[in-house]
């Protein structure tokens, strides 16, 4: 059945079947409708505030700590105590809400699985609703899957990882659901359906309902979420703090408001996370008009760069001062079949996690179960003797981290090889995304929307400011178009003509050309790409 259905004020334009009806019940729809009517107007205001703030940056201003909230930064306060099952988060794995992936992630040697409705999930109608079905079954402990090709059967093992759901960002709308004739925020859909179908199960298991919040740019956005949480807890008559959140600090404006974000969510927050790939993307986007802050090749922008290391250390210092955990960033590598190559990968992961753990992070992310043992090994050295986190690492003796450090230009070359790699990665990722797959292994890395965003915005900014490659070639729209044609042929050879045709590569190529050569920076590639997604 694919006719439009209206249920408790929620108009559903996506197809329904008996399984979907279990998620989109009348009462669940009523809850979504209630939240949308209460909180959608403020989202519109918050998004308008983002635009006006970006105009200030485009006109020459730089992000900075807010003078009007100095008293919050300067006063003594703590967030609510961290629940027992969120105290030890030394290694977390992330991935989309695909049924088999959920089972494998929950069975991995990690403390937490972040089930993702955001950057590693393409929000097709089927993906959104089946994701909710899968998470409901995971929380019930009944989830299983039989691979139709291999016949292999997947079930949950004993003591699975703790499940945390990541909702979509505030900028993303759900086109298959309408309230009062207008699209509803994807973030509220993900939040409401997950809470509605799982809160009783999770409380019965002695836990709470836990979320990751992405892409926040300000403490006013954090306050909006706090109000959503409080409204929900009161409606369902559960204790304050039943809902707990970890906020990703993955936008440049947000790094200057970490104290304020913690304060705005202090009854509900447990941690901040270094969402470093999105943070690099946001650095490019926020400072896109600043010719003196153009980043080099994506491949050399690592956490050892001064602006990123300062961000990591400030996040740890801020969190631990307030009693919150400070989560590290993603290791996006995929283990290699070749033993020698895999040894090099694990050495790089070890060095990355060693930097995080020695800085004082309480835990870290991996994209593949095969990296869990390496990450666990590093953090075990810092969490010996029964320690479960590094809240005792205060970094209070550090020199004050300044806005200048957080905004420092980044040294490094812009190479033709790097530009061509960016093109191939972005092309393959966009093709996968508009085909319904948001998490894609490409050239030994698990790519999601954030890394594709870096790839295309870097080139856009190089074109805008008339930068040259290290071999002297001027980076222009025409050069990009030529490289795109050439690299598309390389990708066609790599994936084969059948995959090229079946996975929307021609549409992806046109979209990549359009957004990379646009005069104005397209804020998120997922916005135009969503129009191509069923």
XYZ file of C-alpha atoms in Angstrom:
534
model
C 0.000 0.000 0.000
C 1.514 3.375 -0.994
C -1.432 5.763 -0.804
C -1.142 8.735 1.525
C -2.297 7.927 5.067
C -3.084 10.399 7.848
C -2.874 9.111 11.386
C -3.186 11.261 14.542
C -2.284 14.384 12.578
C 0.731 12.788 10.853
C 0.450 12.458 7.080
C 2.458 9.488 5.784
C 3.367 9.549 2.083
C 5.781 6.592 2.164
C 4.519 3.065 1.526
C 3.282 1.036 4.492
C 3.261 -2.694 5.180
C 2.397 -4.788 8.213
C 5.901 -4.404 9.706
C 5.924 -0.618 9.223
C 2.485 -0.427 10.854
C 4.066 -1.738 14.064
C 6.287 1.365 14.162
C 3.793 3.942 12.847
C 1.030 3.094 15.309
C -1.631 5.691 16.092
C -0.069 6.495 19.470
C 3.474 6.724 18.042
C 2.216 9.031 15.283
C 0.401 11.160 17.846
C 3.662 11.567 19.788
C 5.555 12.613 16.643
C 2.807 15.104 15.780
C 2.828 16.558 19.290
C 6.604 17.050 19.286
C 6.576 18.583 15.806
C 3.888 21.118 16.664
C 5.659 22.031 19.899
C 9.259 22.222 18.621
C 9.347 22.668 14.815
C 8.896 26.482 14.964
C 12.042 26.826 17.075
C 14.068 24.643 14.696
C 13.185 27.069 11.920
C 14.483 29.924 14.090
C 17.664 28.035 14.984
C 18.415 27.299 11.330
C 17.849 30.964 10.462
C 20.317 31.896 13.216
C 22.907 29.619 11.598
C 22.539 31.477 8.310
C 22.898 34.925 9.863
C 25.921 33.805 11.876
C 27.573 32.351 8.781
C 27.057 35.660 6.999
C 29.100 37.319 9.762
C 31.925 34.832 9.194
C 31.699 35.329 5.421
C 32.026 39.070 6.023
C 35.318 38.603 7.851
C 34.435 37.790 11.471
C 36.013 34.769 13.148
C 34.368 32.435 15.672
C 35.252 33.192 19.280
C 34.195 32.511 22.850
C 30.965 34.356 23.649
C 31.296 37.360 25.983
C 27.629 37.105 27.016
C 28.121 33.603 28.499
C 31.406 34.257 30.319
C 29.712 33.680 33.694
C 28.795 30.104 32.678
C 32.399 29.401 31.692
C 33.719 31.038 34.840
C 31.386 29.568 37.479
C 31.541 26.249 39.307
C 28.952 23.637 38.312
C 28.725 19.986 37.229
C 26.516 17.958 34.925
C 24.279 15.292 36.461
C 26.096 12.119 37.610
C 26.805 9.637 34.825
C 24.675 6.437 34.942
C 26.577 3.241 35.746
C 26.217 1.710 32.284
C 27.692 4.829 30.632
C 30.780 5.074 32.858
C 33.038 2.822 30.755
C 33.029 3.727 27.081
C 36.645 2.998 26.203
C 35.858 1.700 22.704
C 32.712 2.391 20.690
C 31.793 1.123 17.237
C 29.517 3.015 14.875
C 27.471 2.036 11.886
C 24.098 2.282 10.151
C 20.871 0.724 11.411
C 21.138 -2.184 8.976
C 19.972 -5.438 10.583
C 23.090 -7.565 10.037
C 25.430 -4.676 10.909
C 23.555 -4.052 14.181
C 24.047 -7.677 15.241
C 27.750 -7.696 14.318
C 28.341 -4.361 16.064
C 26.547 -5.396 19.263
C 28.590 -8.618 19.281
C 31.921 -6.807 18.743
C 34.545 -6.476 21.492
C 33.435 -2.928 22.336
C 31.557 -1.213 25.158
C 29.089 0.772 23.015
C 27.452 0.552 19.592
C 26.266 3.846 18.162
C 23.387 2.942 15.846
C 23.352 5.684 13.267
C 20.386 7.350 11.559
C 22.742 10.128 10.452
C 26.070 10.228 8.569
C 26.444 6.488 7.898
C 22.775 5.996 7.001
C 21.103 7.171 3.804
C 17.619 8.196 5.041
C 15.499 6.349 2.501
C 11.973 5.627 3.687
C 12.796 1.932 4.053
C 16.060 2.749 5.834
C 14.377 5.020 8.384
C 11.451 2.751 9.316
C 13.268 -0.588 9.055
C 16.018 0.939 11.190
C 13.448 1.549 13.927
C 12.208 -2.039 13.618
C 15.780 -3.311 13.891
C 16.575 -1.239 16.988
C 13.335 -2.273 18.678
C 14.265 -5.927 18.120
C 17.846 -5.284 19.270
C 16.615 -3.761 22.538
C 14.243 -6.700 23.043
C 17.148 -9.079 22.423
C 15.216 -10.874 19.679
C 17.069 -9.523 16.636
C 18.329 -12.128 14.175
C 19.200 -12.236 10.482
C 19.783 -14.889 7.843
C 21.894 -13.835 4.876
C 19.926 -14.754 1.713
C 23.139 -15.331 -0.293
C 25.258 -17.357 2.132
C 22.510 -18.740 4.371
C 24.578 -17.674 7.399
C 22.485 -16.944 10.493
C 23.271 -14.029 12.817
C 22.030 -13.699 16.418
C 22.995 -11.715 19.506
C 25.618 -13.149 21.835
C 25.521 -12.773 25.606
C 26.433 -9.350 27.049
C 26.102 -7.295 23.862
C 27.460 -3.747 23.661
C 25.405 -0.862 25.049
C 23.155 0.642 22.361
C 23.064 4.394 21.718
C 21.043 5.834 18.820
C 22.272 8.799 16.769
C 19.478 10.897 15.276
C 19.638 13.086 12.186
C 20.899 16.661 12.379
C 18.576 19.633 12.797
C 19.011 20.631 9.131
C 17.542 17.403 7.739
C 13.809 17.042 7.069
C 11.743 13.890 6.562
C 9.933 14.269 3.249
C 7.700 11.215 3.750
C 5.998 12.662 6.848
C 3.976 15.880 7.081
C 2.308 17.709 9.949
C -0.092 20.526 9.060
C 1.042 20.310 5.435
C 4.791 20.775 6.083
C 7.701 18.329 6.328
C 8.778 17.305 9.801
C 12.324 17.436 11.225
C 14.136 14.148 10.685
C 15.737 14.557 14.117
C 12.350 14.502 15.844
C 11.177 11.486 13.828
C 14.256 9.478 14.834
C 14.118 10.645 18.445
C 10.382 10.128 18.956
C 10.010 6.722 17.310
C 13.088 5.356 19.081
C 11.950 6.646 22.476
C 8.340 5.537 22.044
C 9.165 1.950 21.092
C 12.073 1.341 23.479
C 11.775 3.314 26.701
C 9.901 0.649 28.644
C 12.213 -2.142 27.462
C 15.303 -0.169 28.399
C 13.997 0.855 31.815
C 12.993 -2.747 32.503
C 16.614 -3.678 31.756
C 17.896 -1.138 34.289
C 19.124 1.339 31.685
C 17.912 4.606 30.157
C 17.239 5.898 26.647
C 20.533 7.095 25.211
C 21.225 9.296 22.191
C 24.041 10.879 20.225
C 23.252 14.411 18.981
C 25.091 15.526 15.817
C 25.949 18.800 14.081
C 25.006 21.218 16.891
C 26.394 24.700 16.286
C 25.373 26.536 19.470
C 24.207 26.207 23.064
C 20.766 27.479 22.004
C 20.436 24.350 19.858
C 21.496 22.259 22.863
C 18.821 23.986 24.947
C 16.244 23.077 22.305
C 17.179 19.411 22.713
C 17.070 19.718 26.504
C 13.514 21.029 26.219
C 12.584 18.118 23.922
C 13.983 15.677 26.476
C 12.218 17.309 29.450
C 8.913 17.478 27.559
C 9.187 13.773 26.738
C 10.139 12.696 30.252
C 7.185 14.610 31.692
C 4.773 13.237 29.099
C 5.772 9.623 29.788
C 6.094 10.240 33.551
C 9.684 9.026 33.802
C 12.461 10.505 35.923
C 14.538 13.456 34.746
C 17.709 11.979 33.285
C 16.020 8.885 31.881
C 17.119 10.357 28.542
C 20.880 10.886 28.293
C 22.800 12.451 25.439
C 26.315 12.574 24.077
C 26.874 15.649 21.916
C 29.277 15.553 18.999
C 31.469 18.647 18.855
C 31.834 18.501 15.098
C 31.227 22.092 14.047
C 33.695 24.919 14.423
C 31.220 27.305 16.139
C 30.376 24.657 18.765
C 33.970 24.281 19.980
C 33.696 27.818 21.394
C 30.496 26.916 23.298
C 31.329 23.568 24.911
C 30.805 24.809 28.484
C 27.507 26.376 27.444
C 26.363 23.210 25.650
C 27.109 21.122 28.739
C 25.317 23.672 30.911
C 22.237 23.799 28.658
C 21.925 20.000 28.829
C 23.305 19.484 32.337
C 20.427 17.241 33.526
C 20.729 15.028 30.442
C 24.268 15.133 29.065
C 26.986 12.573 29.803
C 29.723 13.330 27.269
C 31.059 15.355 24.384
C 32.708 13.657 21.426
C 35.392 14.795 18.983
C 33.547 14.273 15.696
C 36.725 15.143 13.890
C 35.865 14.421 10.261
C 32.781 16.623 10.392
C 34.811 19.154 12.370
C 37.316 19.428 9.504
C 34.402 19.829 7.084
C 32.936 22.541 9.325
C 36.307 24.334 9.507
C 36.275 24.548 5.699
C 32.620 25.554 5.553
C 32.692 28.129 8.362
C 35.896 29.767 7.111
C 35.166 29.270 3.414
C 35.593 32.985 2.689
C 38.919 33.278 4.555
C 41.709 32.814 2.001
C 44.352 32.494 4.737
C 42.714 29.381 6.246
C 42.408 27.043 3.267
C 43.179 23.439 4.213
C 45.645 21.202 2.330
C 45.018 17.618 1.168
C 42.519 15.843 3.392
C 44.997 13.004 3.893
C 47.485 15.188 5.814
C 44.922 16.901 8.085
C 45.434 14.594 11.071
C 44.956 15.065 14.807
C 48.615 16.067 15.140
C 47.847 19.361 13.365
C 47.837 22.208 15.918
C 44.215 23.312 15.394
C 42.914 19.753 15.813
C 45.115 18.877 18.774
C 43.995 22.065 20.539
C 40.358 21.072 19.909
C 40.914 17.624 21.427
C 42.669 18.988 24.528
C 40.100 21.738 25.120
C 37.261 19.235 24.867
C 38.897 16.990 27.483
C 39.615 19.869 29.849
C 36.086 21.263 29.533
C 34.327 17.918 29.951
C 36.346 16.689 32.916
C 35.969 19.986 34.743
C 32.179 19.522 34.515
C 32.025 15.789 35.267
C 31.319 14.697 31.691
C 33.204 12.124 29.612
C 35.373 13.233 26.680
C 35.122 10.820 23.750
C 37.759 10.651 21.036
C 37.349 10.383 17.287
C 36.899 7.797 14.575
C 39.476 5.359 13.231
C 38.033 4.906 9.757
C 40.489 2.238 8.579
C 39.344 -1.212 7.463
C 41.639 -4.179 8.214
C 43.528 -5.376 5.141
C 43.773 -8.996 3.988
C 47.489 -8.621 3.272
C 49.385 -9.170 6.543
C 52.054 -6.557 5.838
C 49.527 -3.918 4.852
C 47.373 -4.742 7.872
C 50.366 -4.312 10.172
C 50.815 -0.761 8.834
C 47.108 0.011 9.345
C 47.141 -1.245 12.938
C 50.286 0.789 13.637
C 48.518 3.943 12.434
C 45.437 3.156 14.511
C 47.631 2.512 17.563
C 49.419 5.855 17.152
C 46.104 7.693 16.752
C 44.533 6.064 19.807
C 47.717 6.539 21.843
C 47.497 10.290 21.172
C 43.860 10.335 22.295
C 44.401 8.241 25.413
C 47.510 10.185 26.468
C 45.624 13.456 25.978
C 43.025 12.163 28.443
C 40.104 10.963 26.322
C 37.821 8.471 28.054
C 37.205 6.392 24.970
C 37.335 6.308 21.204
C 35.557 5.183 18.035
C 36.273 2.476 15.478
C 34.419 1.811 12.231
C 35.236 -1.914 11.996
C 35.192 -4.753 14.583
C 38.672 -5.747 13.401
C 40.123 -2.600 15.000
C 38.490 -3.124 18.410
C 41.325 -5.206 19.880
C 43.904 -2.578 18.918
C 41.903 0.289 20.413
C 41.133 -1.746 23.534
C 44.818 -2.535 23.955
C 45.775 1.136 23.927
C 43.092 2.252 26.374
C 43.742 -0.716 28.692
C 47.156 0.800 29.459
C 45.493 3.987 30.686
C 42.567 2.308 32.448
C 44.407 -0.134 34.650
C 43.664 -0.936 38.276
C 39.902 -0.886 37.911
C 39.675 2.560 36.285
C 36.785 2.836 33.823
C 37.465 6.331 32.476
C 39.919 9.220 32.760
C 37.754 11.773 34.560
C 40.709 12.244 36.930
C 42.762 13.754 34.068
C 41.858 17.410 34.477
C 44.386 19.160 32.197
C 43.902 22.128 34.581
C 47.647 22.824 34.459
C 47.540 23.376 30.687
C 47.985 26.851 29.318
C 44.675 28.363 28.303
C 43.696 27.280 24.787
C 42.960 30.372 22.732
C 40.730 31.114 19.768
C 43.907 31.663 17.732
C 45.008 28.069 18.378
C 41.588 26.654 17.495
C 41.556 28.621 14.231
C 45.235 28.172 13.314
C 45.942 27.726 9.599
C 47.069 24.223 8.637
C 50.315 23.538 6.782
C 50.500 21.016 3.951
C 50.444 20.545 0.206
C 47.554 20.446 -2.233
C 48.539 17.656 -4.600
C 47.030 16.486 -7.861
C 46.941 12.952 -6.469
C 45.054 14.189 -3.397
C 42.542 16.099 -5.517
C 41.937 13.138 -7.801
C 41.479 10.834 -4.805
C 38.966 13.275 -3.323
C 36.999 13.197 -6.576
C 36.881 9.394 -6.737
C 35.883 9.096 -3.068
C 33.144 11.731 -3.329
C 31.781 10.237 -6.566
C 31.589 6.710 -5.142
C 30.111 7.870 -1.865
C 27.385 10.033 -3.443
C 26.453 7.181 -5.809
C 26.115 4.815 -2.865
C 24.166 7.349 -0.787
C 21.528 8.073 -3.422
C 21.258 4.297 -3.895
C 20.331 3.995 -0.215
C 23.696 3.103 1.351
C 25.334 5.633 3.689
C 28.427 3.755 4.867
C 30.837 2.597 2.155
C 34.291 0.942 2.166
C 36.459 2.850 -0.341
C 40.240 2.391 -0.713
C 40.672 0.848 2.725
C 38.632 3.433 4.633
C 35.028 3.323 5.839
C 33.653 6.490 4.280
C 30.538 8.269 5.477
C 28.948 11.608 4.663
C 31.534 13.600 6.644
C 34.523 12.398 4.638
C 32.698 12.937 1.346
C 31.864 16.476 2.525
C 35.556 17.213 3.180
C 36.458 15.874 -0.269
C 34.101 18.116 -2.226
C 34.276 21.287 -0.044
C 38.091 21.266 -0.103
C 38.069 21.409 -3.896
C 35.312 24.049 -3.900
C 37.383 26.256 -1.604
C 40.558 25.746 -3.636
C 38.663 26.881 -6.737
C 37.118 29.871 -4.923
C 40.470 31.233 -3.766
C 42.402 30.458 -6.940
C 44.819 28.050 -5.263
C 47.314 25.975 -7.207
C 48.345 22.365 -6.881
C 51.895 21.548 -5.813
C 52.750 20.864 -9.477
C 51.734 24.420 -10.410
C 48.344 23.695 -11.996
C 45.774 26.397 -11.175
C 42.663 24.853 -9.593
C 39.656 26.050 -11.625
C 36.147 24.843 -12.361
C 37.402 23.662 -15.765
C 40.284 21.691 -14.221
C 37.892 20.056 -11.788
C 35.476 19.159 -14.596
C 38.353 17.602 -16.574
C 39.587 15.648 -13.572
C 36.045 14.481 -12.837
C 35.677 13.102 -16.357
C 39.016 11.300 -16.073
C 38.446 9.930 -12.580
C 34.910 8.810 -13.442
C 36.477 6.536 -16.076
C 38.837 5.141 -13.433
C 35.902 4.457 -11.097
C 33.922 2.872 -13.950
C 36.817 0.464 -14.506
C 37.046 -0.258 -10.772
C 33.348 -0.954 -10.160
C 32.307 -2.324 -13.554
C 29.559 -1.164 -15.900
C 26.779 -3.143 -14.176
C 27.425 -1.480 -10.812
C 27.855 1.891 -12.510
C 24.394 1.599 -14.062
C 22.625 0.108 -11.054
C 24.067 2.511 -8.453
C 23.233 5.911 -9.931
C 26.801 6.894 -10.848
C 25.705 9.199 -13.686
C 23.386 11.110 -11.349
C 26.095 11.208 -8.683
C 28.626 12.564 -11.166
C 26.272 15.374 -12.212
C 25.480 16.242 -8.592
C 29.186 16.319 -7.689
C 29.872 18.620 -10.652
C 26.984 20.916 -9.734
C 27.838 21.342 -6.043
C 31.609 21.628 -6.510
C 31.385 24.293 -9.221
C 28.490 26.250 -7.662
C 29.257 29.915 -6.982
C 27.851 29.614 -3.450
C 28.930 26.798 -1.156
C 26.212 24.134 -0.891
C 25.850 23.710 2.868
C 25.379 19.914 2.966
C 25.623 17.551 -0.003
C 22.917 15.416 1.633
C 20.326 18.146 1.059
C 20.333 18.025 -2.779
C 21.147 14.285 -2.672
C 18.035 13.641 -0.549
C 15.885 14.810 -3.451
C 17.317 11.888 -5.467
C 16.630 9.333 -2.709
C 13.378 7.350 -2.485
